[in-house]
Short mmCIF file of C-alpha atoms in Angstrom, two decimals:
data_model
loop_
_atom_site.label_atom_id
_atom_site.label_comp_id
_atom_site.label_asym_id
_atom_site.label_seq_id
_atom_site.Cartn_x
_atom_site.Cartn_y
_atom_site.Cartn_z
CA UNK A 25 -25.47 -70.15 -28.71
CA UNK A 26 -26.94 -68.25 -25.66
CA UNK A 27 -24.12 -66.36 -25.28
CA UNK A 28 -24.65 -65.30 -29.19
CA UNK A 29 -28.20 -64.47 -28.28
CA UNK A 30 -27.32 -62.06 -25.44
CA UNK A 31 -24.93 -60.52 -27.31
CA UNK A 32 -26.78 -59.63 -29.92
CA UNK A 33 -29.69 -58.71 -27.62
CA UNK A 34 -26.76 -56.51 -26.15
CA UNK A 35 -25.74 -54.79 -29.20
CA UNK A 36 -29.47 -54.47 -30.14
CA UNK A 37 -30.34 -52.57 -26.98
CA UNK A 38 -27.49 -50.18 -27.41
CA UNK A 39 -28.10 -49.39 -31.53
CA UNK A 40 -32.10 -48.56 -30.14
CA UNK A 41 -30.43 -46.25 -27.65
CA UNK A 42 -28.14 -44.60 -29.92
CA UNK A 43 -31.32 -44.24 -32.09
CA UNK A 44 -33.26 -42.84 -29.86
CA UNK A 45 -30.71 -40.26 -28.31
CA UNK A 46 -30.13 -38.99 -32.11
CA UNK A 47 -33.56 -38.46 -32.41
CA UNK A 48 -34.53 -37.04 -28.93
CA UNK A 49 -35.06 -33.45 -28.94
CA UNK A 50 -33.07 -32.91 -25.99
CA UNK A 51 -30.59 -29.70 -26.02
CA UNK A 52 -28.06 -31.63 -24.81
CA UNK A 53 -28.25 -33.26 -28.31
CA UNK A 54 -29.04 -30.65 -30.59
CA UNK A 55 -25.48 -29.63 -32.38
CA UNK A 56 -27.22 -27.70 -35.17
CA UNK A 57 -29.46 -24.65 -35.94
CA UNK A 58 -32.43 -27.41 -36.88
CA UNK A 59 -32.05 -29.78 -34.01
CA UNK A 60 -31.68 -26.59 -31.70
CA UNK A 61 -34.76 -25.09 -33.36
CA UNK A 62 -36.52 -28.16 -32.79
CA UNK A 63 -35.95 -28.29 -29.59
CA UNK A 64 -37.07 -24.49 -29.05
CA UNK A 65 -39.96 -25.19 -30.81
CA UNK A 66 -40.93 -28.20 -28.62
CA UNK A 67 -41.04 -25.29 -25.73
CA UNK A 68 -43.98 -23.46 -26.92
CA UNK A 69 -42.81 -20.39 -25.60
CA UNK A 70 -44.95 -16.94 -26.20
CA UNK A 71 -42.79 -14.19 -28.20
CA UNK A 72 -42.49 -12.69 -24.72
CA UNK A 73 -40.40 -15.76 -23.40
CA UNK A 74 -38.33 -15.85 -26.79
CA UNK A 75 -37.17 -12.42 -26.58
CA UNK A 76 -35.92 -13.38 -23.06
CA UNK A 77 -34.31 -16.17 -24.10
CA UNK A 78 -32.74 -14.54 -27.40
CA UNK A 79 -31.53 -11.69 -25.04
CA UNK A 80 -30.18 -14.44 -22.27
CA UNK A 81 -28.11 -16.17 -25.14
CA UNK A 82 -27.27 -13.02 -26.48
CA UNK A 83 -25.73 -11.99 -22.86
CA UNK A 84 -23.73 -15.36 -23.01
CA UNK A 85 -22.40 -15.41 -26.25
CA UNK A 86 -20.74 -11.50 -25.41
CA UNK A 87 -19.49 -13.33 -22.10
CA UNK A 88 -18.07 -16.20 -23.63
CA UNK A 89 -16.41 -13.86 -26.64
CA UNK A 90 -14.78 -11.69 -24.01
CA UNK A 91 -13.45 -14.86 -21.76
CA UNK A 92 -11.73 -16.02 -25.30
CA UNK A 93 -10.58 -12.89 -25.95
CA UNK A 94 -9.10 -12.30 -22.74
CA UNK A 95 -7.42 -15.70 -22.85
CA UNK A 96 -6.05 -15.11 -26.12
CA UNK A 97 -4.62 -12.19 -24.98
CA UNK A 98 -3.19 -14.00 -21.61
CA UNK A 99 -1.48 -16.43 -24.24
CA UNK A 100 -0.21 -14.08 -26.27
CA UNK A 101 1.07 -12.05 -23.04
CA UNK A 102 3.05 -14.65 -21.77
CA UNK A 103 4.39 -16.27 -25.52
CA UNK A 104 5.93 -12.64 -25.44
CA UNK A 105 7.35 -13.08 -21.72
CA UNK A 106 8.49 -16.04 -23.25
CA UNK A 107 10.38 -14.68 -26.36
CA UNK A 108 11.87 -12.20 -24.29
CA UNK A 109 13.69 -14.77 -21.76
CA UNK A 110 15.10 -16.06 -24.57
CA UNK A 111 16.24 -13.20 -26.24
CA UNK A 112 17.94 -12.44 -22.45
CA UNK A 113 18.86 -15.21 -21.60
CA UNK A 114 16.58 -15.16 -18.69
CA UNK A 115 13.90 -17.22 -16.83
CA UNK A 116 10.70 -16.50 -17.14
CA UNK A 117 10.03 -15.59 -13.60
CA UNK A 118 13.49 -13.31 -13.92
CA UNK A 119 11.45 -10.89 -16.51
CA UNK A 120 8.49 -11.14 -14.43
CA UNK A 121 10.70 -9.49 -11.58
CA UNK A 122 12.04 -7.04 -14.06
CA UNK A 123 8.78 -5.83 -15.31
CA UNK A 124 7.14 -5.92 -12.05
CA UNK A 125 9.72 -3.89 -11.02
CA UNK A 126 9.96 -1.23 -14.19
CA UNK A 127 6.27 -0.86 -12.85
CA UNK A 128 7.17 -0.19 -9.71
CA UNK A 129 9.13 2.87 -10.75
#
């Protein structure tokens, strides 16, 4: 029976934890536009501050579309290094050699 007791005590403690993490207003938690807002909100920053922050996020959301673009385009880069080993007949580092040395000339 005590074990019973402590497991439901257990499973109690962790349900109130779960409830209280989905209800914080961390960032961390926020994974929407309202939870996020919340959370701004909860900041009390002047319109000063906001612009800063809406021009910092701005900043990172151009940085983090121009790392995925660039790794898109690595992936596409080397699916076509890939294609054309196997349209040679050739390793991959064997058209690597071929093109560095095409550049070369």
């Amino acid at each position: 029976m005590t074990k019973d007791l402590d497991l439901q005590s257990a499973i109690a403690a962790l349900d109130e934890y779960g409830y209280d993490k989905k209800l914080s207003t961390d960032l961390e938690q926020a994974r929407n536009k309202q939870q996020m807002a919340k959370y701004i909100k909860s900041l009390d920053y002047s319109l000063r501050r906001l612009l800063i922050l809406q021009d910092t996020v701005n900043d990172l959301v151009d940085e983090k579309k121009h790392q995925l673009a660039q790794q898109e385009n690595i992936q596409t880069y080397k699916t076509k290094i890939i294609n054309l080993s196997r349209e040679y007949n050739m390793t991959y580092d064997e058209v690597l050699g071929v093109m560095a040395n095409q550049s070369q000339k």
